[in-house]
Tab-separated table of C-alpha atoms in Angstrom:
chain	number	residue	atom	x	y	z
A	5	UNK	CA	114.829	123.910	96.576
A	6	UNK	CA	118.233	123.644	98.217
A	7	UNK	CA	121.401	124.102	96.222
A	8	UNK	CA	123.148	120.860	95.344
A	9	UNK	CA	126.447	120.008	97.019
A	10	UNK	CA	129.394	120.228	94.620
A	11	UNK	CA	130.789	116.727	94.169
A	12	UNK	CA	133.534	115.323	91.984
A	13	UNK	CA	134.551	111.795	90.974
A	14	UNK	CA	136.772	110.192	93.598
A	15	UNK	CA	135.209	112.060	96.512
A	16	UNK	CA	133.206	110.416	99.257
A	17	UNK	CA	129.733	111.689	100.102
A	18	UNK	CA	127.412	111.410	103.061
A	19	UNK	CA	123.875	111.037	101.723
A	20	UNK	CA	120.399	110.084	102.840
A	21	UNK	CA	119.355	106.595	101.840
A	22	UNK	CA	116.536	107.167	99.344
A	23	UNK	CA	113.542	106.379	101.622
A	24	UNK	CA	114.793	108.910	104.202
A	25	UNK	CA	115.656	111.679	101.780
A	26	UNK	CA	114.167	115.137	101.629
A	27	UNK	CA	111.024	114.707	99.554
A	28	UNK	CA	108.380	116.770	101.346
A	29	UNK	CA	110.812	119.171	103.059
A	30	UNK	CA	113.827	121.204	102.123
A	31	UNK	CA	117.246	119.752	102.942
A	32	UNK	CA	117.570	122.259	105.796
A	33	UNK	CA	114.249	121.171	107.329
A	34	UNK	CA	115.157	117.498	106.890
A	35	UNK	CA	118.505	117.987	108.616
A	36	UNK	CA	116.961	119.987	111.473
A	37	UNK	CA	114.717	117.005	112.238
A	38	UNK	CA	117.824	115.331	113.644
A	39	UNK	CA	117.795	117.663	116.636
A	40	UNK	CA	115.532	114.846	117.917
A	41	UNK	CA	116.661	111.251	118.335
A	42	UNK	CA	116.779	109.576	114.942
A	43	UNK	CA	115.173	112.506	113.139
A	44	UNK	CA	111.759	110.914	113.547
A	45	UNK	CA	112.983	107.361	112.941
A	46	UNK	CA	113.744	106.480	116.565
A	47	UNK	CA	114.468	102.808	116.038
A	48	UNK	CA	116.658	103.256	112.964
A	49	UNK	CA	120.426	103.434	113.086
A	50	UNK	CA	122.655	106.048	111.482
A	51	UNK	CA	123.843	103.394	109.012
A	52	UNK	CA	120.253	102.803	107.865
A	53	UNK	CA	119.361	106.456	107.365
A	54	UNK	CA	122.685	107.729	106.005
A	55	UNK	CA	124.942	106.043	103.493
A	56	UNK	CA	128.503	106.866	102.572
A	57	UNK	CA	129.352	106.495	98.883
A	58	UNK	CA	132.375	106.978	96.714
A	59	UNK	CA	131.476	109.079	93.680
A	60	UNK	CA	132.418	107.572	90.324
A	61	UNK	CA	130.661	109.953	87.915
A	62	UNK	CA	128.565	113.105	88.339
A	63	UNK	CA	125.600	114.188	86.227
A	64	UNK	CA	123.432	117.315	86.704
A	65	UNK	CA	120.792	115.576	88.878
A	66	UNK	CA	122.419	112.246	89.769
A	67	UNK	CA	125.746	110.621	90.485
A	68	UNK	CA	127.076	107.090	90.148
A	69	UNK	CA	128.550	105.252	93.104
A	70	UNK	CA	131.464	102.897	93.449
A	71	UNK	CA	132.323	101.631	96.913
A	72	UNK	CA	129.740	102.226	99.646
A	73	UNK	CA	129.310	102.007	103.405
A	74	UNK	CA	125.719	101.023	104.162
A	75	UNK	CA	123.788	98.728	106.457
A	76	UNK	CA	123.889	95.026	105.476
A	77	UNK	CA	120.408	94.776	103.935
A	78	UNK	CA	120.451	98.025	101.964
A	79	UNK	CA	119.048	97.958	98.472
A	80	UNK	CA	121.608	99.922	96.496
A	81	UNK	CA	121.229	101.497	93.107
A	82	UNK	CA	124.351	102.536	91.251
A	83	UNK	CA	122.726	105.843	90.296
A	84	UNK	CA	121.791	108.106	93.223
A	85	UNK	CA	119.987	111.486	93.375
A	86	UNK	CA	122.218	114.464	94.108
A	87	UNK	CA	119.400	116.024	96.158
A	88	UNK	CA	120.140	113.472	98.902
A	89	UNK	CA	123.818	114.443	99.342
A	90	UNK	CA	124.492	116.092	102.699
A	91	UNK	CA	128.256	116.599	102.503
A	92	UNK	CA	131.311	115.657	100.461
A	93	UNK	CA	134.833	114.900	101.631
A	94	UNK	CA	138.126	113.341	100.688
A	95	UNK	CA	137.925	110.114	102.695
A	96	UNK	CA	135.447	107.472	103.706
A	97	UNK	CA	136.530	107.807	107.354
A	98	UNK	CA	135.822	111.561	107.311
A	99	UNK	CA	132.258	110.996	106.084
A	100	UNK	CA	131.612	108.172	108.580
A	101	UNK	CA	132.840	110.421	111.415
A	102	UNK	CA	130.577	113.246	110.195
A	103	UNK	CA	127.598	110.859	109.998
A	104	UNK	CA	128.173	109.586	113.536
A	105	UNK	CA	128.750	113.061	114.968
A	106	UNK	CA	125.649	114.473	113.250
A	107	UNK	CA	123.437	111.547	114.287
A	108	UNK	CA	124.594	111.729	117.925
A	109	UNK	CA	123.371	115.340	118.323
A	110	UNK	CA	119.718	114.301	118.608
A	111	UNK	CA	120.552	111.276	120.789
A	112	UNK	CA	122.514	113.386	123.265
A	113	UNK	CA	119.856	116.109	123.307
A	114	UNK	CA	117.015	113.672	123.967
A	115	UNK	CA	119.064	111.852	126.645
A	116	UNK	CA	119.642	115.166	128.457
A	117	UNK	CA	115.971	116.151	128.154
A	118	UNK	CA	114.817	112.786	129.521
A	119	UNK	CA	117.305	112.896	132.408
A	120	UNK	CA	116.119	116.388	133.383
A	121	UNK	CA	112.484	115.373	133.022
A	122	UNK	CA	112.917	112.392	135.350
A	123	UNK	CA	114.954	114.474	137.817
A	124	UNK	CA	112.192	117.080	138.025
A	125	UNK	CA	109.384	114.560	138.372
A	126	UNK	CA	111.110	112.335	140.964
A	127	UNK	CA	109.582	113.921	144.143
A	128	UNK	CA	106.129	114.173	142.605
A	129	UNK	CA	106.257	110.542	141.448
A	130	UNK	CA	107.350	109.346	144.918
A	131	UNK	CA	104.437	111.208	146.574
A	132	UNK	CA	101.911	109.852	144.074
A	133	UNK	CA	103.189	106.268	144.418
A	134	UNK	CA	103.058	106.495	148.236
A	135	UNK	CA	99.468	107.775	148.012
A	136	UNK	CA	98.592	104.884	145.682
A	137	UNK	CA	100.062	102.371	148.157
A	138	UNK	CA	98.010	103.944	151.001
A	139	UNK	CA	94.878	103.689	148.885
A	140	UNK	CA	95.582	100.019	148.125
A	141	UNK	CA	96.016	99.397	151.871
A	142	UNK	CA	92.735	101.198	152.588
A	143	UNK	CA	90.869	99.332	149.842
A	144	UNK	CA	92.145	95.891	150.860
A	145	UNK	CA	92.889	96.145	154.596
A	146	UNK	CA	92.572	92.397	155.188
A	147	UNK	CA	95.810	91.875	153.223
A	148	UNK	CA	97.772	94.504	155.125
A	149	UNK	CA	96.893	93.935	158.775
A	150	UNK	CA	99.582	94.247	161.390
A	151	UNK	CA	100.603	91.040	163.115
A	152	UNK	CA	98.827	90.667	166.550
């Protein structure tokens, strides 16, 4: 089990929304998943996966939230598990910036991988498509005759 992040009332925290939290993995393993786009949730936004909360009270395993920055349809509970806290800071803006910077790592990595993949495959794809067109012409010559 990972050590809990020290948090105090008045601080802002970046935390996993409960469905995305580290249940079957350690926090380190869960965070490393975000070296890929969306951490395995490709179609989900950073605001869905990560929430930013202001801490009102801290208990050994949970904390109580005040103000929050979440996606519009989030189901919020006032009491949140401390095991889902990723980082703590002084301001809401600091935690939002951290969330966006962290989430963009996997996006940028996957964008670079895809760009390189398509660059490397470009010549091969052009040759294969040209061969496919020739085969279509051979298979259906009556559609591709030269004008007399």
